């Protein structure tokens, strides 16, 4: 068997070159360990430089009966793009696609074709001359996330008008019931007949406008605006197991090998304005949410909620990430994460260095930087428990201004209009908040229990959106941080339990409470290995990958061949 594996590794090196086949433990770990969750052993990490190389790698993996885990930026929050544990029945090969990063602008900028490793940040830059922007321009783009990864994981949704990343137009490989590797051209472009011809033509953009077809297939979620406006519906606006949005690459969670996706783009607004709202009563924000969604002619661009405790945690424990993005730009973040991983690996091999060395070093250094948050935000932090950052565009600006002025004359709370610096910092503060709980846990892990991260989609008609736990549950937590996309009713609820508390049992109680409220989970982070896939998802996975060749075990499903 060992010789069998060496033959595969030799074949990989012939295809991509020796430098792009990683077999040493030190080299593999940045790819075999999740950004926040999960890790496992891999026979090799292979980094193809073209779609044709990727196809040839897949042929070897299938012929040698190897598991394939497709990976791009490895920025997932639930461990869905790395191995998880050591109970697989076949060796694992991780294929990292970040070298295949071309983006083709088509249809005069109204659509794009993004290849396997292309990033949201790269897409923003590519579209700017066209006066267009991609589906996601905040949040995921800051950490170097890939376009294809967003589609595969139903990610995104911070932007209220657009919903989760979705397309029915993609080019991918799958293994059929008989174990044969096949290429599926569902991207709506005539590219040739053989896999080799198709893959070379799409990568080199060897096609003209006449070959681009416009089949009756979606390249975005065209129903989301009407769904999010329906504030009286008893179901969530968006969630991972929504059968409406499971199609080919969309929601596949790595159960196929995606070569390219075709997506719609959007006009860049002529004018934008960020409003900063504060309140001490969660009902205030619910009244505003319902009024804005049901009565405004122009939907908000985004609406990001932050509880005061989360505001404080992000200020203290996400400060270095904030400063890096602000000063060096989001394009530097993937380099920073790679540097952090290498530092932690170094610490593991030198016992005199502390565990989670990178976090402890960066936290220490961040203390020497002055307060990075604007004065008016800090005043609202002292004054209000609940914070809401709402961005409006074009005609919606005047509409929102008039509404907020009238509303707060008679109701509790207040608002101010951010200047450009305040707007940038408010949004960035919200998006670095996700890293705060991980940093806190890294610093004080010896005194704490486990971390739990919940990604919850509440029903659109839910009025009591802010979690109020029974005292017997609340007393078991050391820290609770709440933030999320309030217009879409998607909340991220992060917890650290007290030392000695059974986190798994407590998590089950929380999930049951969400079930009782009609909530769905996860909302946008995908199941990964953290959540159990609901029947509609597991059925979709089995249809895509009947032999269980790609990313087995996802959603706590079987890791065995043929789903045994």
XYZ file of C-alpha atoms in Angstrom, residues 100-302:
203
model
C -5.572 29.105 -10.414
C -6.888 32.615 -9.845
C -7.933 34.050 -13.228
C -11.163 36.029 -13.542
C -12.854 36.712 -16.900
C -15.219 39.658 -17.251
C -18.041 38.887 -19.718
C -21.253 40.500 -20.962
C -19.798 44.044 -20.644
C -19.065 43.577 -16.960
C -22.519 42.377 -16.004
C -21.184 38.870 -15.347
C -17.864 37.225 -14.546
C -16.326 33.778 -14.733
C -14.195 33.060 -11.692
C -11.780 30.119 -11.732
C -11.171 27.778 -8.786
C -8.819 29.935 -6.729
C -9.924 33.443 -7.701
C -10.661 35.729 -4.747
C -13.316 38.272 -3.880
C -10.620 40.892 -3.366
C -9.242 40.213 -6.842
C -12.750 40.445 -8.261
C -13.343 43.855 -6.653
C -10.218 45.168 -8.386
C -11.148 43.541 -11.700
C -14.638 45.063 -11.765
C -13.792 48.574 -10.587
C -13.063 49.942 -14.100
C -16.519 48.735 -15.169
C -18.256 50.584 -12.331
C -19.414 47.217 -10.997
C -18.842 45.206 -7.843
C -19.139 41.526 -6.834
C -21.712 39.793 -4.690
C -19.629 40.239 -1.523
C -17.533 43.331 -0.888
C -17.229 43.308 2.911
C -16.465 40.628 5.435
C -15.214 37.607 3.498
C -13.243 39.726 1.041
C -11.204 41.057 3.977
C -9.747 37.631 4.728
C -8.934 36.632 1.159
C -11.865 34.263 0.659
C -12.363 32.696 -2.761
C -15.263 33.243 -5.160
C -15.836 29.510 -5.661
C -15.646 28.836 -1.917
C -18.462 31.311 -1.308
C -20.687 29.605 -3.877
C -19.911 26.102 -2.601
C -20.766 27.087 0.957
C -23.863 29.273 0.363
C -21.794 32.016 1.964
C -22.409 35.719 2.062
C -25.511 37.663 2.736
C -24.117 40.673 4.587
C -25.439 42.720 1.681
C -29.201 42.892 2.165
C -30.164 43.220 -1.506
C -28.184 40.172 -2.669
C -28.613 37.239 -0.314
C -26.284 34.234 -0.293
C -23.834 33.525 -3.118
C -25.658 31.472 -5.728
C -25.368 30.356 -9.340
C -26.724 27.628 -11.583
C -23.901 28.181 -14.067
C -20.717 26.275 -13.242
C -18.058 23.927 -14.616
C -17.138 20.999 -12.389
C -15.909 17.417 -12.165
C -17.697 14.630 -10.311
C -17.369 10.893 -9.851
C -20.476 9.028 -11.024
C -22.106 5.854 -9.648
C -19.704 3.635 -11.595
C -16.658 5.431 -10.191
C -15.837 7.327 -13.413
C -14.538 10.888 -13.312
C -16.660 13.089 -15.577
C -16.618 16.783 -16.464
C -19.928 18.679 -16.331
C -20.102 21.872 -18.391
C -23.050 23.731 -16.935
C -21.537 27.195 -17.326
C -23.451 28.203 -20.446
C -20.424 28.715 -22.719
C -19.514 26.578 -25.750
C -15.964 25.503 -24.944
C -15.423 22.354 -26.991
C -16.029 18.639 -26.482
C -13.214 16.955 -24.551
C -12.359 17.840 -20.920
C -8.886 18.960 -21.995
C -10.276 21.279 -24.679
C -12.945 22.720 -22.407
C -10.577 23.421 -19.511
C -7.856 25.044 -21.616
C -10.400 27.215 -23.453
C -12.073 28.552 -20.329
C -8.795 29.246 -18.551
C -7.271 31.125 -21.493
C -10.598 32.820 -22.331
C -10.482 31.243 -25.751
C -14.119 32.003 -26.568
C -16.018 34.954 -28.035
C -19.363 36.546 -27.262
C -21.175 34.268 -29.709
C -20.146 31.237 -27.653
C -21.584 32.732 -24.466
C -25.142 31.495 -24.130
C -27.815 32.836 -21.816
C -29.791 29.793 -20.716
C -32.719 30.186 -18.348
C -30.484 29.662 -15.352
C -29.692 32.033 -12.508
C -26.308 33.554 -11.713
C -27.539 35.101 -8.445
C -30.435 34.768 -6.007
C -32.997 36.921 -7.829
C -35.737 36.265 -5.252
C -33.890 37.400 -2.149
C -35.131 40.997 -2.028
C -38.759 39.914 -1.928
C -37.959 37.212 0.650
C -36.147 39.533 3.038
C -38.969 42.097 2.776
C -41.525 39.514 3.924
C -41.183 40.308 7.623
C -44.249 38.263 8.599
C -42.998 34.942 7.187
C -42.506 32.166 9.732
C -39.317 30.847 8.073
C -35.808 32.367 7.854
C -34.802 34.472 4.844
C -31.684 32.382 4.161
C -30.008 29.324 5.586
C -27.645 26.579 4.504
C -30.208 23.799 4.046
C -32.568 25.866 1.884
C -33.497 23.482 -0.938
C -34.261 26.423 -3.237
C -30.562 27.198 -3.416
C -28.904 23.788 -3.757
C -27.843 23.339 -7.374
C -24.604 21.985 -8.839
C -21.737 23.950 -7.318
C -24.066 26.040 -5.157
C -24.099 24.564 -1.680
C -22.013 21.557 -2.733
C -19.642 21.852 0.269
C -16.784 20.322 -1.694
C -18.662 17.205 -2.861
C -17.547 18.006 -6.434
C -14.400 19.644 -7.845
C -15.420 23.089 -9.107
C -13.304 24.546 -11.927
C -15.249 27.764 -12.567
C -18.455 29.611 -11.712
C -20.373 32.291 -13.588
C -21.893 35.056 -11.478
C -23.797 38.309 -11.827
C -22.191 41.616 -10.837
C -23.766 44.806 -9.511
C -23.626 48.568 -10.119
C -21.441 50.465 -7.670
C -23.749 52.971 -5.912
C -23.230 56.608 -6.854
C -23.567 57.663 -3.229
C -23.462 55.854 0.121
C -24.046 56.854 3.732
C -23.503 54.904 6.934
C -25.828 55.544 9.889
C -24.788 54.470 13.398
C -27.695 53.571 15.691
C -27.698 52.945 19.429
C -30.388 51.620 21.778
C -30.831 50.023 25.188
C -33.973 48.143 24.150
C -33.777 45.329 21.598
C -37.420 46.007 20.657
C -36.345 49.366 19.217
C -34.202 47.695 16.597
C -36.948 45.210 15.798
C -39.432 48.002 15.105
C -36.898 49.725 12.848
C -36.064 46.477 11.051
C -39.683 45.742 10.231
C -40.417 49.303 9.115
C -37.343 49.599 6.884
C -37.825 46.253 5.169
C -41.565 46.564 4.635
C -41.931 50.279 3.776
C -38.683 51.657 2.319
C -38.513 51.985 -1.461
C -34.751 51.344 -1.328
C -33.421 48.437 0.694
C -30.338 49.032 2.865
C -26.967 47.951 1.518
C -26.118 46.328 4.845
